[in-house]
Short mmCIF file of N, CA and C in Angstrom, two decimals:
data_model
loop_
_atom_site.label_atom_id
_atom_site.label_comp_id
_atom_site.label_asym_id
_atom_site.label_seq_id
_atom_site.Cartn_x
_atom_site.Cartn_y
_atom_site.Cartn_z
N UNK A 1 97.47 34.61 74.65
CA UNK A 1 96.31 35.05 73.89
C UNK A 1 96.61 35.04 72.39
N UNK A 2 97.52 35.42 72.04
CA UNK A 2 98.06 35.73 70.72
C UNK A 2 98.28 34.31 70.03
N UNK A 3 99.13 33.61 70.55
CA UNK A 3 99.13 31.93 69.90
C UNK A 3 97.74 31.12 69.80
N UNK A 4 97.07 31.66 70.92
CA UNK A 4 95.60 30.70 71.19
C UNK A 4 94.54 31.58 69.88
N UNK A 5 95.18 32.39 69.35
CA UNK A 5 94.50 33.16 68.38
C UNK A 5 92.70 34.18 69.02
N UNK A 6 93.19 34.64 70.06
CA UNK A 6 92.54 35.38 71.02
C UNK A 6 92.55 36.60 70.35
N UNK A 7 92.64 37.59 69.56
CA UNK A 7 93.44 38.24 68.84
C UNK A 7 93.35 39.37 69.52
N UNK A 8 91.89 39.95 68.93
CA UNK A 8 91.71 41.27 69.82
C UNK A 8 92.44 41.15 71.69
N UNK A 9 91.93 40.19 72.21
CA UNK A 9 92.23 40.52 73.79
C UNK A 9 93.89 40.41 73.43
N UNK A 10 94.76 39.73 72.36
CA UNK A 10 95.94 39.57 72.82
C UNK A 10 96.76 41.69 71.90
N UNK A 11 95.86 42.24 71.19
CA UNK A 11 96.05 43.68 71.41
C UNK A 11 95.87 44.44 72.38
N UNK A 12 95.09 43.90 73.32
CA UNK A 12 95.15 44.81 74.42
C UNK A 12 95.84 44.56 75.51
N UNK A 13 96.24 43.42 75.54
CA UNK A 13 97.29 43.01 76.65
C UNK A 13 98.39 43.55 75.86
N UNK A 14 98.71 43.92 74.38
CA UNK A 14 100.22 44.06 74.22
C UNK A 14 100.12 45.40 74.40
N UNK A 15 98.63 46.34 73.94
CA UNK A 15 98.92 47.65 73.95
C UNK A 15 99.39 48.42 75.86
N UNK A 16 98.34 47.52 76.64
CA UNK A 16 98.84 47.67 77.92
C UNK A 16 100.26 47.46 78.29
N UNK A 17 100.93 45.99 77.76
CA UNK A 17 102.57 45.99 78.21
C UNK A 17 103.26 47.24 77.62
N UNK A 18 102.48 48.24 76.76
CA UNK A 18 103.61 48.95 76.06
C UNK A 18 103.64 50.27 76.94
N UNK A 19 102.38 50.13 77.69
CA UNK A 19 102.71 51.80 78.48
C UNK A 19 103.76 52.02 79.54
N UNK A 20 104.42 50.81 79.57
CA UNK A 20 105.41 50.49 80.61
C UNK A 20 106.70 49.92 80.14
N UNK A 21 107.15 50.76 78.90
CA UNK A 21 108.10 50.17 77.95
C UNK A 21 109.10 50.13 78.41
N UNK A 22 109.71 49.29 80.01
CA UNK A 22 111.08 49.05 79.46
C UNK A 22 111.34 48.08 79.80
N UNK A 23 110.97 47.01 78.80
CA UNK A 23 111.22 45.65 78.19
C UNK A 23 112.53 45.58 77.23
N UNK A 24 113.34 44.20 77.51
CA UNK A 24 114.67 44.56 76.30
C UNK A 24 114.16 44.86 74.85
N UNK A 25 115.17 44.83 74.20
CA UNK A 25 114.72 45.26 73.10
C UNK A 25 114.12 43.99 72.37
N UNK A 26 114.62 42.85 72.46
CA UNK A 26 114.31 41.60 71.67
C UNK A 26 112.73 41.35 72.26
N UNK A 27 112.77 41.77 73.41
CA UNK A 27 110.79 41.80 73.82
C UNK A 27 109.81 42.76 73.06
N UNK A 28 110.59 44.00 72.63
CA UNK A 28 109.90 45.13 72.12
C UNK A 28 109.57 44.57 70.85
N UNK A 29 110.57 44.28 70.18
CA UNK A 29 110.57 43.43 68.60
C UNK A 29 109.48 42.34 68.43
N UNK A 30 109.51 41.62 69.66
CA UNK A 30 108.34 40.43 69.29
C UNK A 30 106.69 41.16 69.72
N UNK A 31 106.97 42.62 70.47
CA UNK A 31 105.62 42.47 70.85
C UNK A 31 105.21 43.09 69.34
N UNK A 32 106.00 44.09 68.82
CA UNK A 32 105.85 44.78 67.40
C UNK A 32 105.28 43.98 66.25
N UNK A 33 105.89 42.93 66.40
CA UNK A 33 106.21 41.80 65.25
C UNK A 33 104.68 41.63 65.07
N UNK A 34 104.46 40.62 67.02
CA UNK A 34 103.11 40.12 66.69
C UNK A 34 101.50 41.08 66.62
N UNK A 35 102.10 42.28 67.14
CA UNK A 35 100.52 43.43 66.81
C UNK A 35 100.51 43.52 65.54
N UNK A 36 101.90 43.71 64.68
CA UNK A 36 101.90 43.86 63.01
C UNK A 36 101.15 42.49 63.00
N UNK A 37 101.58 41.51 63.01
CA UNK A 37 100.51 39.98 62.52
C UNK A 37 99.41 39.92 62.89
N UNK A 38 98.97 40.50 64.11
CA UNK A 38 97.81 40.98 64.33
C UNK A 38 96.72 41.68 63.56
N UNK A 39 97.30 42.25 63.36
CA UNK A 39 96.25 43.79 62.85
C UNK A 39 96.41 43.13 61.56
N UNK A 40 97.34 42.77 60.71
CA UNK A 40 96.95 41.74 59.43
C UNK A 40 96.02 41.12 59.65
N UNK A 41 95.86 40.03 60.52
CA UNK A 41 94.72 38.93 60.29
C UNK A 41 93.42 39.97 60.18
N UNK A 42 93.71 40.93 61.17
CA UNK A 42 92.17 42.30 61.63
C UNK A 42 91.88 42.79 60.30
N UNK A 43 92.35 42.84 59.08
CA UNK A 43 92.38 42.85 58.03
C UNK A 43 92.51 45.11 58.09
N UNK A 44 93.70 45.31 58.91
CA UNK A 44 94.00 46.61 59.04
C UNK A 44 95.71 46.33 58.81
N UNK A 45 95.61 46.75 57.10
CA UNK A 45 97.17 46.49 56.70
C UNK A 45 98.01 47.78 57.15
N UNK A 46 97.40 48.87 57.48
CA UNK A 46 98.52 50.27 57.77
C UNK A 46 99.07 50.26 58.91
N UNK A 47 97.73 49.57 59.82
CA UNK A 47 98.48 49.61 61.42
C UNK A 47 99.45 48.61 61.56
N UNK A 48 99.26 47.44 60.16
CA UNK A 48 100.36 45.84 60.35
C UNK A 48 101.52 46.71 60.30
N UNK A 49 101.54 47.51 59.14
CA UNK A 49 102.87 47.91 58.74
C UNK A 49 103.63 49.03 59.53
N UNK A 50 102.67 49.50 60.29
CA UNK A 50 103.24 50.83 61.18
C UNK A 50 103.98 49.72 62.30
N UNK A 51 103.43 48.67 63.16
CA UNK A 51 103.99 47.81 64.00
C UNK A 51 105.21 47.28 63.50
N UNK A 52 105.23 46.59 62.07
CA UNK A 52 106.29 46.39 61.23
C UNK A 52 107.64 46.99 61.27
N UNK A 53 107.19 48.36 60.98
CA UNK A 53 108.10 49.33 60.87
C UNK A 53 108.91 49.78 62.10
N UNK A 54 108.47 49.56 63.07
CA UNK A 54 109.01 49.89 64.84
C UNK A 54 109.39 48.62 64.89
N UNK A 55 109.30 47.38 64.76
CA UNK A 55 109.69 46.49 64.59
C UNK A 55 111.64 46.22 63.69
N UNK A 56 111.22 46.77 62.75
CA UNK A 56 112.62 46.74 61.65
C UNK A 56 113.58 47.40 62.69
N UNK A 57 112.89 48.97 62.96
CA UNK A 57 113.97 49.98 63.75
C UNK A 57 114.79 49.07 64.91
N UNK A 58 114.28 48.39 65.27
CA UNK A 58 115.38 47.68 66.25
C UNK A 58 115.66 46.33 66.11
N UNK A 59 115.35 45.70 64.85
CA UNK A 59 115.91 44.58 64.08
C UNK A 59 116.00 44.43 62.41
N UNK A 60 116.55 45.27 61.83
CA UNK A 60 116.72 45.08 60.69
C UNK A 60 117.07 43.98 59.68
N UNK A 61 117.88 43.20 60.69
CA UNK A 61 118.29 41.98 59.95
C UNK A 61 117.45 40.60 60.32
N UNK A 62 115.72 40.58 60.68
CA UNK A 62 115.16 39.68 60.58
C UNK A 62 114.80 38.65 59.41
N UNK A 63 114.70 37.75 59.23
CA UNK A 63 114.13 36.80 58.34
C UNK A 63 112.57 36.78 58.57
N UNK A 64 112.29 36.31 59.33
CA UNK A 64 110.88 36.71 59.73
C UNK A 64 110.06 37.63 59.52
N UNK A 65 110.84 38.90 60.30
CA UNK A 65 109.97 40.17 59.68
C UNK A 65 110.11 40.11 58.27
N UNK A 66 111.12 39.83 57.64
CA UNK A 66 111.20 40.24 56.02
C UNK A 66 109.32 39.38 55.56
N UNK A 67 109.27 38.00 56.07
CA UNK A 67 108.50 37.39 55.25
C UNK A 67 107.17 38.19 55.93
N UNK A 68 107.28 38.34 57.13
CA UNK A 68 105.73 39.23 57.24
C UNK A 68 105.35 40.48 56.51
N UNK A 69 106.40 41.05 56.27
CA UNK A 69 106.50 42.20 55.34
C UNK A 69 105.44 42.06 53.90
N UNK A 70 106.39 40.68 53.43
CA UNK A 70 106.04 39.87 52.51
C UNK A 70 104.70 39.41 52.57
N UNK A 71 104.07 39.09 53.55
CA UNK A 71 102.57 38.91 53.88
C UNK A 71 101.65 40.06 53.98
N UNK A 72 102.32 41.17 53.79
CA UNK A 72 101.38 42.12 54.03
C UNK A 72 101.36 42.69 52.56
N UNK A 73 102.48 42.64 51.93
CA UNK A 73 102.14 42.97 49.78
C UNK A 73 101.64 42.43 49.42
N UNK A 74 101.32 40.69 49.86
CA UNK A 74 100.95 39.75 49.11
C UNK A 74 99.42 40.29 49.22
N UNK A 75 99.00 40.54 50.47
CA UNK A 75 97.43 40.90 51.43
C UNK A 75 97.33 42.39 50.15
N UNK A 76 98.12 42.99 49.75
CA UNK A 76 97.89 44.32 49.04
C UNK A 76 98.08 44.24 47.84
N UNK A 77 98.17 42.77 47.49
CA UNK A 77 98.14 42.15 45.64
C UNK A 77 99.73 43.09 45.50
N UNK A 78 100.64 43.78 45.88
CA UNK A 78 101.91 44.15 45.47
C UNK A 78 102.72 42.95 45.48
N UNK A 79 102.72 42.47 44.41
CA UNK A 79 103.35 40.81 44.12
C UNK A 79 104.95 41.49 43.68
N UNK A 80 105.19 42.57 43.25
CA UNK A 80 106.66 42.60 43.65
C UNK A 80 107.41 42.97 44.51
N UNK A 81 106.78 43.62 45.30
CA UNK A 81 107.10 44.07 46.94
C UNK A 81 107.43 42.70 47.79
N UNK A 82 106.01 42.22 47.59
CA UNK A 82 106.47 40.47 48.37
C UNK A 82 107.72 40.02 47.71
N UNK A 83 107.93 39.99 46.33
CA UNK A 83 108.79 38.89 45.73
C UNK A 83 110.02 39.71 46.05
N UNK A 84 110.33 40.93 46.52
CA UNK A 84 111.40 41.46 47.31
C UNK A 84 111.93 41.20 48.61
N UNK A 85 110.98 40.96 49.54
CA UNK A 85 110.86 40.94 50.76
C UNK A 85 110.90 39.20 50.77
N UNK A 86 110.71 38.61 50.36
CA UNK A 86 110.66 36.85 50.59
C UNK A 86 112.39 36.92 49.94
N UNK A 87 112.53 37.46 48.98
CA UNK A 87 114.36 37.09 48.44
C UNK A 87 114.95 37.95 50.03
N UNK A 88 114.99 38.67 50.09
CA UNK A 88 115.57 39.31 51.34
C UNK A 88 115.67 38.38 52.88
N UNK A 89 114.79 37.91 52.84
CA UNK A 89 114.44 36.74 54.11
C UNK A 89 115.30 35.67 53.74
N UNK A 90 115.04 35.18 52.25
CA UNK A 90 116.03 34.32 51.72
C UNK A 90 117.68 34.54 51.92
N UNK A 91 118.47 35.71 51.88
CA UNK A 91 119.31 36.03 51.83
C UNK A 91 119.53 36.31 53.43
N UNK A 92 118.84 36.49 54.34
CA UNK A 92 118.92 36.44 55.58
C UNK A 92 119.58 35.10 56.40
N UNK A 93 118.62 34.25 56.04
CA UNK A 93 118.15 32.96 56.04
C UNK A 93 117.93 31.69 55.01
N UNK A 94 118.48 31.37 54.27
CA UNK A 94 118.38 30.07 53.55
C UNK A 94 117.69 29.22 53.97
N UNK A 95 117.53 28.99 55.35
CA UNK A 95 116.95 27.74 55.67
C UNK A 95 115.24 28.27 56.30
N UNK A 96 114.79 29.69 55.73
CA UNK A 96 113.33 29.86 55.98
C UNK A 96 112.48 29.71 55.04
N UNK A 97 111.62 28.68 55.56
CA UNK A 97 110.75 27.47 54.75
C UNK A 97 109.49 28.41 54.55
N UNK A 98 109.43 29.41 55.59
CA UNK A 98 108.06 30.36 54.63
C UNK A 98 108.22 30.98 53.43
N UNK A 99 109.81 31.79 53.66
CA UNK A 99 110.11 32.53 52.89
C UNK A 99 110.42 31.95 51.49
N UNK A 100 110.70 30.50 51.49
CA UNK A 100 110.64 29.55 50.43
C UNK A 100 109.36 29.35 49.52
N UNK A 101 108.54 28.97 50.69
CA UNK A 101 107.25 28.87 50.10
C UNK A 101 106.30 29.89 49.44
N UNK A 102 106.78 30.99 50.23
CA UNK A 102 105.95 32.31 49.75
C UNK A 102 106.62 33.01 48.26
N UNK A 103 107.85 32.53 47.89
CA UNK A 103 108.89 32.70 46.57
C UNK A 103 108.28 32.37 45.82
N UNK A 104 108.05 30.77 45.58
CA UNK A 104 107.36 30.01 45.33
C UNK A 104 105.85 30.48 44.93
N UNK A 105 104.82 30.55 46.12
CA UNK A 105 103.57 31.18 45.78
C UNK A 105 103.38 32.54 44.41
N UNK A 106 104.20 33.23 45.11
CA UNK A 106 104.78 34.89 43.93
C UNK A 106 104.96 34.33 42.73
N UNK A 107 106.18 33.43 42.88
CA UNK A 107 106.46 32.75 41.05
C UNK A 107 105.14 32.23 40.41
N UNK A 108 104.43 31.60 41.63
CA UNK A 108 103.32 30.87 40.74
C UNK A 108 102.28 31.80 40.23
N UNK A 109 102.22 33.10 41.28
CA UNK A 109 101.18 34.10 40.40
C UNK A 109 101.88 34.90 39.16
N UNK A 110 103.06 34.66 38.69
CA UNK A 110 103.46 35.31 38.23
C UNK A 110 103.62 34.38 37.03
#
């Protein structure tokens, strides 16, 4: 649901997998990840970042999350929050081409 961009039905299938939480942890992280990307597109940035945030707690050292992070300052015009969170992904990851691009985007508003 979530890839097919189903959005809402793919929140309620994740909020349902969660009443039965014991999924590894690398499952917990992606379901976090994608309700935070979720609720972004829903244009509900507190609930992105609350998912976000349960997200970090059991992966801190993502590249990914850093740049969604980064997608959610950019969504809140905090252009130095993003331009924190995209160097951080960078420093994670060198070879993440969002987190490149989104550097990039920041420099250019800047």
């Amino acid at each position: 649901l979530y890839s097919m961009s189903y959005l809402e039905d793919a929140v309620e299938a994740y909020m349902r997998a969660m009443q039965d939480f014991s999924a590894p942890a690398t499952e917990q992280f992606e379901i976090y990840k994608n309700l935070g990307n979720i609720l972004l597109r829903l244009g509900d940035a507190d609930g992105a970042e609350e998912f976000y945030n349960k997200a970090y707690t059991i992966n801190p050292d993502s590249d990914v999350l850093f740049v969604n992070y980064a997608s959610l300052y950019v969504y809140r015009g905090d252009y130095n929050k993003a331009l924190q969170r995209f160097r951080q992904a960078i420093q994670l990851n060198d070879k993440n081409d969002k987190a490149w691009v989104g550097l990039a985007m920041i420099h250019r508003e800047f």
